[in-house]
Amino acid sequence: MPRCATSGHGRALPAAWRARRTAPAAPRSRRRGIAGAVLRAQLLVLAVLVLGGGAGVLWEARQAEERAAAARASGVAATVALAPAVTAALPLEGAPPAARAAVQPYAEAVRRATGTDFVVVMGTDRTRLSHPDPAQIGRTFLGTTAPALRGEAFTETFTGTLGPSVRAVVPVRASTEADAPVVGMVAVGVTREAISRSFVRQLPALLAALALALLLAAAGSVSISRWVRRSTHGMEPAELTRLYEYSEAVLHALGEGLLVVDRQQRLQLVNDEARRLLAPALDDAGPGTAVEGLPLPPALRALLLEGSGASDEVLLSADRVLLVDQAPAVWEGRVLGSVTTLRDHTRLRELSRDLDETRDLAEALRSQAHESANRLHTVVAMVEMGRTEDAVRFATAELDVAQSLTDLLVSEVEEPAVAALLLGKSAQAAEWGVELRLDPATSLTTAPVPVRDLLTVLGNLVDNAVEAALAAPAPRWVRVLLAVEGPECVVEVADSGSGIAAGDLEEALRRGWSRKAQRLRPDPVHGHGLGLALVGQVVRRHGGSVSALPAEPGAGSRVLVRLPVAGQGADEGADQVAGP
């Protein structure tokens, strides 16, 4: 759950977060948090890797020096073995003294030219003909010679008169033929001390490369540590764990639906209550889901996309009345997106409607009781004056007027809830000077659709018609038709008001539309225009249709609602509201 503040009508930061942001700064050693731990671990690992790798590189460099020295010695030895000055002095038994004496100057010249430490030419009996130390000439060569005597060139590391050295020993043959007999040997070597000096000359470059690698790795670790610190807001792992656990618990327990949308209009957070209120639109929605592609109510989707903010805005879903609040999600001056809360006001609306109807009926009954008392006084006075016949005619006329609608309702509308609603609306309309008429074609034995939905459609249409009639000059009336025609329940309400154009019907069925210049009473809970929107909600849920019919002579508007009888086509066209 994003740790964000809200502005406007949003909720304030939780107390724990406010305390954290306003509390004195902790000591640096305590504020390092997870970022410091990550940095220390990374530096330790990098140090081990770089130092271990550096040691391996140095060892490999030293080995490479030794291999290079061996290869150089082998090449020089093979060249010397073919030199005329060497082949002329071998074999030792038949070589002239001058030829044997010429070997030492030649070998020393080759040694100095090639940078090797010794070039030794010897007979098959290992007697030296050349050596960097002239005192060693004529003495026995120290080292392995058996492979060379068999005609094989080889390399070895051996400690001789000059100390440990890497040397190559090559046979000298009597002729250039491959199977010619071996008449002597040539040994060329480089001391380990010389190899070490060459290796030491390369150390500064190797160490500089290792230091640069360690510096770059440390800089990368510091950058990662700073990124971790920014991403976690310097929080400790235990704090992050507690925040996640409590956030999850709060989200699941929250009695309001919660939707968090980022600046790219992607859904980042949905709690259980929001999924319940908007089911099935959010059943498959997860973090990162684009709001544009969700099957949400159009008004709610537009609000989530715009993020313009809302306070106690009433919106309709498929079967609920939702109270919506929205505010930008702000963290340290940066707008992260928007936070939208949803509250289910369906039951509250129903209770409020029932309470309003009860109150209206009580007011109407109180008014009628007052009027009845006046008429009764009139009848009593006429009897006392001896005008009995006039009193009977007056009382009978009043009784006919009061009884006509009741008789019609009792005979044609057998559903008690619908009949009670019409009686209450009739009394309420009469209180405001509007006559409620029941069309002679009305016939309703039982409720063909759920009674609550039928009452919603009928009650809201009558309320709108009465208010429209009030805005028009006298005579003011409302006519109601209830009937079942084949597989459909028909509800038609006409009035003497200003009328509603057929092209405006779709707009009228949306939340927030109203054509009334005045209303019977304020509606602070639902606002203007919710009645027709609720009618549209019921029609969509049952797959019915609503249309504005051409007005009859002397009539302002006629609204016709057709609802499939329960169990007959109720699932067809569930999202379609038909026009005229």
mmCIF file with all atom_site columns, C-alpha atoms in Angstrom, residues 253-377:
data_model
loop_
_atom_site.group_PDB
_atom_site.id
_atom_site.type_symbol
_atom_site.label_atom_id
_atom_site.label_alt_id
_atom_site.label_comp_id
_atom_site.label_asym_id
_atom_site.label_entity_id
_atom_site.label_seq_id
_atom_site.pdbx_PDB_ins_code
_atom_site.Cartn_x
_atom_site.Cartn_y
_atom_site.Cartn_z
_atom_site.occupancy
_atom_site.B_iso_or_equiv
_atom_site.pdbx_formal_charge
_atom_site.auth_seq_id
_atom_site.auth_comp_id
_atom_site.auth_asym_id
_atom_site.auth_atom_id
_atom_site.pdbx_PDB_model_num
ATOM 1   C CA . ALA A 1 253 ? -10.838 -5.145  7.170   1.00 0.00 ? 253 ALA A CA 1
ATOM 2   C CA . LEU A 1 254 ? -11.724 -1.729  5.720   1.00 0.00 ? 254 LEU A CA 1
ATOM 3   C CA . GLY A 1 255 ? -15.464 -1.226  5.380   1.00 0.00 ? 255 GLY A CA 1
ATOM 4   C CA . GLU A 1 256 ? -15.039 1.148   2.427   1.00 0.00 ? 256 GLU A CA 1
ATOM 5   C CA . GLY A 1 257 ? -13.947 0.241   -1.061  1.00 0.00 ? 257 GLY A CA 1
ATOM 6   C CA . LEU A 1 258 ? -10.474 1.582   -1.881  1.00 0.00 ? 258 LEU A CA 1
ATOM 7   C CA . LEU A 1 259 ? -8.977  2.145   -5.333  1.00 0.00 ? 259 LEU A CA 1
ATOM 8   C CA . VAL A 1 260 ? -5.480  3.581   -5.890  1.00 0.00 ? 260 VAL A CA 1
ATOM 9   C CA . VAL A 1 261 ? -4.605  4.670   -9.443  1.00 0.00 ? 261 VAL A CA 1
ATOM 10  C CA . ASP A 1 262 ? -1.158  5.906   -10.505 1.00 0.00 ? 262 ASP A CA 1
ATOM 11  C CA . ARG A 1 263 ? -0.342  8.760   -12.890 1.00 0.00 ? 263 ARG A CA 1
ATOM 12  C CA . GLN A 1 264 ? -0.393  6.386   -15.868 1.00 0.00 ? 264 GLN A CA 1
ATOM 13  C CA . GLN A 1 265 ? -4.044  5.515   -15.104 1.00 0.00 ? 265 GLN A CA 1
ATOM 14  C CA . ARG A 1 266 ? -3.114  2.031   -13.944 1.00 0.00 ? 266 ARG A CA 1
ATOM 15  C CA . LEU A 1 267 ? -4.789  0.347   -11.015 1.00 0.00 ? 267 LEU A CA 1
ATOM 16  C CA . GLN A 1 268 ? -2.238  -0.237  -8.267  1.00 0.00 ? 268 GLN A CA 1
ATOM 17  C CA . LEU A 1 269 ? -4.385  -1.256  -5.296  1.00 0.00 ? 269 LEU A CA 1
ATOM 18  C CA . VAL A 1 270 ? -7.886  -2.690  -4.813  1.00 0.00 ? 270 VAL A CA 1
ATOM 19  C CA . ASN A 1 271 ? -9.223  -3.928  -1.491  1.00 0.00 ? 271 ASN A CA 1
ATOM 20  C CA . ASP A 1 272 ? -11.823 -6.625  -0.860  1.00 0.00 ? 272 ASP A CA 1
ATOM 21  C CA . GLU A 1 273 ? -14.710 -4.211  -0.343  1.00 0.00 ? 273 GLU A CA 1
ATOM 22  C CA . ALA A 1 274 ? -14.058 -2.469  -3.673  1.00 0.00 ? 274 ALA A CA 1
ATOM 23  C CA . ARG A 1 275 ? -14.091 -5.829  -5.463  1.00 0.00 ? 275 ARG A CA 1
ATOM 24  C CA . ARG A 1 276 ? -17.401 -6.680  -3.765  1.00 0.00 ? 276 ARG A CA 1
ATOM 25  C CA . LEU A 1 277 ? -19.034 -3.349  -4.595  1.00 0.00 ? 277 LEU A CA 1
ATOM 26  C CA . LEU A 1 278 ? -17.907 -3.393  -8.230  1.00 0.00 ? 278 LEU A CA 1
ATOM 27  C CA . ALA A 1 279 ? -18.157 -7.141  -8.916  1.00 0.00 ? 279 ALA A CA 1
ATOM 28  C CA . PRO A 1 280 ? -17.575 -8.615  -11.389 1.00 0.00 ? 280 PRO A CA 1
ATOM 29  C CA . ALA A 1 281 ? -15.729 -5.677  -12.996 1.00 0.00 ? 281 ALA A CA 1
ATOM 30  C CA . LEU A 1 282 ? -12.631 -6.082  -10.776 1.00 0.00 ? 282 LEU A CA 1
ATOM 31  C CA . ASP A 1 283 ? -12.556 -9.866  -10.424 1.00 0.00 ? 283 ASP A CA 1
ATOM 32  C CA . ASP A 1 284 ? -9.496  -10.231 -12.673 1.00 0.00 ? 284 ASP A CA 1
ATOM 33  C CA . ALA A 1 285 ? -7.918  -6.822  -12.019 1.00 0.00 ? 285 ALA A CA 1
ATOM 34  C CA . GLY A 1 286 ? -4.477  -6.732  -10.428 1.00 0.00 ? 286 GLY A CA 1
ATOM 35  C CA . PRO A 1 287 ? -1.682  -4.203  -9.906  1.00 0.00 ? 287 PRO A CA 1
ATOM 36  C CA . GLY A 1 288 ? -0.794  -2.538  -13.196 1.00 0.00 ? 288 GLY A CA 1
ATOM 37  C CA . THR A 1 289 ? -4.165  -3.136  -14.882 1.00 0.00 ? 289 THR A CA 1
ATOM 38  C CA . ALA A 1 290 ? -5.154  -0.206  -17.113 1.00 0.00 ? 290 ALA A CA 1
ATOM 39  C CA . VAL A 1 291 ? -8.324  1.517   -15.901 1.00 0.00 ? 291 VAL A CA 1
ATOM 40  C CA . GLU A 1 292 ? -9.388  2.210   -19.482 1.00 0.00 ? 292 GLU A CA 1
ATOM 41  C CA . GLY A 1 293 ? -9.970  -1.489  -20.174 1.00 0.00 ? 293 GLY A CA 1
ATOM 42  C CA . LEU A 1 294 ? -11.993 -2.283  -17.040 1.00 0.00 ? 294 LEU A CA 1
ATOM 43  C CA . PRO A 1 295 ? -15.785 -2.786  -17.358 1.00 0.00 ? 295 PRO A CA 1
ATOM 44  C CA . LEU A 1 296 ? -16.542 -0.155  -14.716 1.00 0.00 ? 296 LEU A CA 1
ATOM 45  C CA . PRO A 1 297 ? -19.569 2.162   -14.643 1.00 0.00 ? 297 PRO A CA 1
ATOM 46  C CA . PRO A 1 298 ? -18.778 4.961   -17.150 1.00 0.00 ? 298 PRO A CA 1
ATOM 47  C CA . ALA A 1 299 ? -18.980 7.742   -14.566 1.00 0.00 ? 299 ALA A CA 1
ATOM 48  C CA . LEU A 1 300 ? -16.584 5.951   -12.202 1.00 0.00 ? 300 LEU A CA 1
ATOM 49  C CA . ARG A 1 301 ? -14.150 5.086   -14.988 1.00 0.00 ? 301 ARG A CA 1
ATOM 50  C CA . ALA A 1 302 ? -14.109 8.735   -16.115 1.00 0.00 ? 302 ALA A CA 1
ATOM 51  C CA . LEU A 1 303 ? -13.458 9.855   -12.535 1.00 0.00 ? 303 LEU A CA 1
ATOM 52  C CA . LEU A 1 304 ? -10.557 7.403   -12.134 1.00 0.00 ? 304 LEU A CA 1
ATOM 53  C CA . LEU A 1 305 ? -9.011  8.466   -15.451 1.00 0.00 ? 305 LEU A CA 1
ATOM 54  C CA . GLU A 1 306 ? -9.325  12.192  -14.805 1.00 0.00 ? 306 GLU A CA 1
ATOM 55  C CA . GLY A 1 307 ? -8.414  12.132  -11.106 1.00 0.00 ? 307 GLY A CA 1
ATOM 56  C CA . SER A 1 308 ? -10.147 15.482  -10.719 1.00 0.00 ? 308 SER A CA 1
ATOM 57  C CA . GLY A 1 309 ? -11.358 14.796  -7.178  1.00 0.00 ? 309 GLY A CA 1
ATOM 58  C CA . ALA A 1 310 ? -14.820 14.246  -5.732  1.00 0.00 ? 310 ALA A CA 1
ATOM 59  C CA . SER A 1 311 ? -16.582 14.661  -2.400  1.00 0.00 ? 311 SER A CA 1
ATOM 60  C CA . ASP A 1 312 ? -19.610 12.530  -1.523  1.00 0.00 ? 312 ASP A CA 1
ATOM 61  C CA . GLU A 1 313 ? -20.434 12.111  -5.222  1.00 0.00 ? 313 GLU A CA 1
ATOM 62  C CA . VAL A 1 314 ? -23.275 9.670   -5.915  1.00 0.00 ? 314 VAL A CA 1
ATOM 63  C CA . LEU A 1 315 ? -22.617 7.132   -8.681  1.00 0.00 ? 315 LEU A CA 1
ATOM 64  C CA . LEU A 1 316 ? -24.573 4.106   -9.818  1.00 0.00 ? 316 LEU A CA 1
ATOM 65  C CA . SER A 1 317 ? -23.186 0.676   -10.547 1.00 0.00 ? 317 SER A CA 1
ATOM 66  C CA . ALA A 1 318 ? -25.236 -2.158  -11.995 1.00 0.00 ? 318 ALA A CA 1
ATOM 67  C CA . ASP A 1 319 ? -27.210 -2.712  -8.803  1.00 0.00 ? 319 ASP A CA 1
ATOM 68  C CA . ARG A 1 320 ? -25.830 -0.320  -6.187  1.00 0.00 ? 320 ARG A CA 1
ATOM 69  C CA . VAL A 1 321 ? -25.810 3.329   -5.215  1.00 0.00 ? 321 VAL A CA 1
ATOM 70  C CA . LEU A 1 322 ? -22.238 4.326   -4.371  1.00 0.00 ? 322 LEU A CA 1
ATOM 71  C CA . LEU A 1 323 ? -20.981 7.381   -2.523  1.00 0.00 ? 323 LEU A CA 1
ATOM 72  C CA . VAL A 1 324 ? -17.583 8.296   -3.945  1.00 0.00 ? 324 VAL A CA 1
ATOM 73  C CA . ASP A 1 325 ? -14.720 10.401  -2.566  1.00 0.00 ? 325 ASP A CA 1
ATOM 74  C CA . GLN A 1 326 ? -11.514 11.043  -4.474  1.00 0.00 ? 326 GLN A CA 1
ATOM 75  C CA . ALA A 1 327 ? -8.360  12.982  -3.657  1.00 0.00 ? 327 ALA A CA 1
ATOM 76  C CA . PRO A 1 328 ? -4.855  13.116  -5.127  1.00 0.00 ? 328 PRO A CA 1
ATOM 77  C CA . ALA A 1 329 ? -2.238  10.870  -3.518  1.00 0.00 ? 329 ALA A CA 1
ATOM 78  C CA . VAL A 1 330 ? 0.658   13.146  -2.579  1.00 0.00 ? 330 VAL A CA 1
ATOM 79  C CA . TRP A 1 331 ? 4.015   12.202  -1.101  1.00 0.00 ? 331 TRP A CA 1
ATOM 80  C CA . GLU A 1 332 ? 6.455   14.971  -0.158  1.00 0.00 ? 332 GLU A CA 1
ATOM 81  C CA . GLY A 1 333 ? 4.989   17.326  -2.736  1.00 0.00 ? 333 GLY A CA 1
ATOM 82  C CA . ARG A 1 334 ? 4.860   14.759  -5.562  1.00 0.00 ? 334 ARG A CA 1
ATOM 83  C CA . VAL A 1 335 ? 1.501   13.650  -6.945  1.00 0.00 ? 335 VAL A CA 1
ATOM 84  C CA . LEU A 1 336 ? 1.608   9.859   -7.222  1.00 0.00 ? 336 LEU A CA 1
ATOM 85  C CA . GLY A 1 337 ? -1.925  9.375   -8.552  1.00 0.00 ? 337 GLY A CA 1
ATOM 86  C CA . SER A 1 338 ? -5.343  9.357   -6.917  1.00 0.00 ? 338 SER A CA 1
ATOM 87  C CA . VAL A 1 339 ? -7.068  7.590   -4.026  1.00 0.00 ? 339 VAL A CA 1
ATOM 88  C CA . THR A 1 340 ? -10.777 6.804   -4.454  1.00 0.00 ? 340 THR A CA 1
ATOM 89  C CA . THR A 1 341 ? -13.053 5.485   -1.723  1.00 0.00 ? 341 THR A CA 1
ATOM 90  C CA . LEU A 1 342 ? -16.451 3.870   -2.293  1.00 0.00 ? 342 LEU A CA 1
ATOM 91  C CA . ARG A 1 343 ? -19.281 3.514   0.221   1.00 0.00 ? 343 ARG A CA 1
ATOM 92  C CA . ASP A 1 344 ? -22.384 1.448   -0.371  1.00 0.00 ? 344 ASP A CA 1
ATOM 93  C CA . HIS A 1 345 ? -25.450 3.670   0.065   1.00 0.00 ? 345 HIS A CA 1
ATOM 94  C CA . THR A 1 346 ? -27.939 1.305   -1.516  1.00 0.00 ? 346 THR A CA 1
ATOM 95  C CA . ARG A 1 347 ? -29.531 0.310   1.769   1.00 0.00 ? 347 ARG A CA 1
ATOM 96  C CA . LEU A 1 348 ? -29.398 3.878   3.071   1.00 0.00 ? 348 LEU A CA 1
ATOM 97  C CA . ARG A 1 349 ? -31.129 5.097   -0.073  1.00 0.00 ? 349 ARG A CA 1
ATOM 98  C CA . GLU A 1 350 ? -33.839 2.472   0.306   1.00 0.00 ? 350 GLU A CA 1
ATOM 99  C CA . LEU A 1 351 ? -34.362 3.330   3.960   1.00 0.00 ? 351 LEU A CA 1
ATOM 100 C CA . SER A 1 352 ? -34.355 7.040   3.150   1.00 0.00 ? 352 SER A CA 1
ATOM 101 C CA . ARG A 1 353 ? -36.913 6.488   0.412   1.00 0.00 ? 353 ARG A CA 1
ATOM 102 C CA . ASP A 1 354 ? -39.124 4.440   2.722   1.00 0.00 ? 354 ASP A CA 1
ATOM 103 C CA . LEU A 1 355 ? -38.797 7.100   5.420   1.00 0.00 ? 355 LEU A CA 1
ATOM 104 C CA . ASP A 1 356 ? -39.639 9.868   2.965   1.00 0.00 ? 356 ASP A CA 1
ATOM 105 C CA . GLU A 1 357 ? -42.676 7.997   1.721   1.00 0.00 ? 357 GLU A CA 1
ATOM 106 C CA . THR A 1 358 ? -43.814 7.340   5.298   1.00 0.00 ? 358 THR A CA 1
ATOM 107 C CA . ARG A 1 359 ? -43.314 10.981  6.184   1.00 0.00 ? 359 ARG A CA 1
ATOM 108 C CA . ASP A 1 360 ? -45.155 12.142  3.079   1.00 0.00 ? 360 ASP A CA 1
ATOM 109 C CA . LEU A 1 361 ? -47.988 9.760   3.783   1.00 0.00 ? 361 LEU A CA 1
ATOM 110 C CA . ALA A 1 362 ? -48.160 10.960  7.401   1.00 0.00 ? 362 ALA A CA 1
ATOM 111 C CA . GLU A 1 363 ? -48.212 14.574  6.258   1.00 0.00 ? 363 GLU A CA 1
ATOM 112 C CA . ALA A 1 364 ? -50.904 13.785  3.719   1.00 0.00 ? 364 ALA A CA 1
ATOM 113 C CA . LEU A 1 365 ? -52.994 11.915  6.287   1.00 0.00 ? 365 LEU A CA 1
ATOM 114 C CA . ARG A 1 366 ? -52.591 14.776  8.737   1.00 0.00 ? 366 ARG A CA 1
ATOM 115 C CA . SER A 1 367 ? -53.687 17.228  6.076   1.00 0.00 ? 367 SER A CA 1
ATOM 116 C CA . GLN A 1 368 ? -56.596 15.022  5.062   1.00 0.00 ? 368 GLN A CA 1
ATOM 117 C CA . ALA A 1 369 ? -57.633 14.647  8.693   1.00 0.00 ? 369 ALA A CA 1
ATOM 118 C CA . HIS A 1 370 ? -57.713 18.423  8.933   1.00 0.00 ? 370 HIS A CA 1
ATOM 119 C CA . GLU A 1 371 ? -59.722 18.682  5.728   1.00 0.00 ? 371 GLU A CA 1
ATOM 120 C CA . SER A 1 372 ? -62.048 15.893  6.845   1.00 0.00 ? 372 SER A CA 1
ATOM 121 C CA . ALA A 1 373 ? -62.647 17.701  10.121  1.00 0.00 ? 373 ALA A CA 1
ATOM 122 C CA . ASN A 1 374 ? -63.560 20.857  8.178   1.00 0.00 ? 374 ASN A CA 1
ATOM 123 C CA . ARG A 1 375 ? -65.952 18.915  5.949   1.00 0.00 ? 375 ARG A CA 1
ATOM 124 C CA . LEU A 1 376 ? -67.451 17.135  8.961   1.00 0.00 ? 376 LEU A CA 1
ATOM 125 C CA . HIS A 1 377 ? -68.047 20.479  10.649  1.00 0.00 ? 377 HIS A CA 1
#
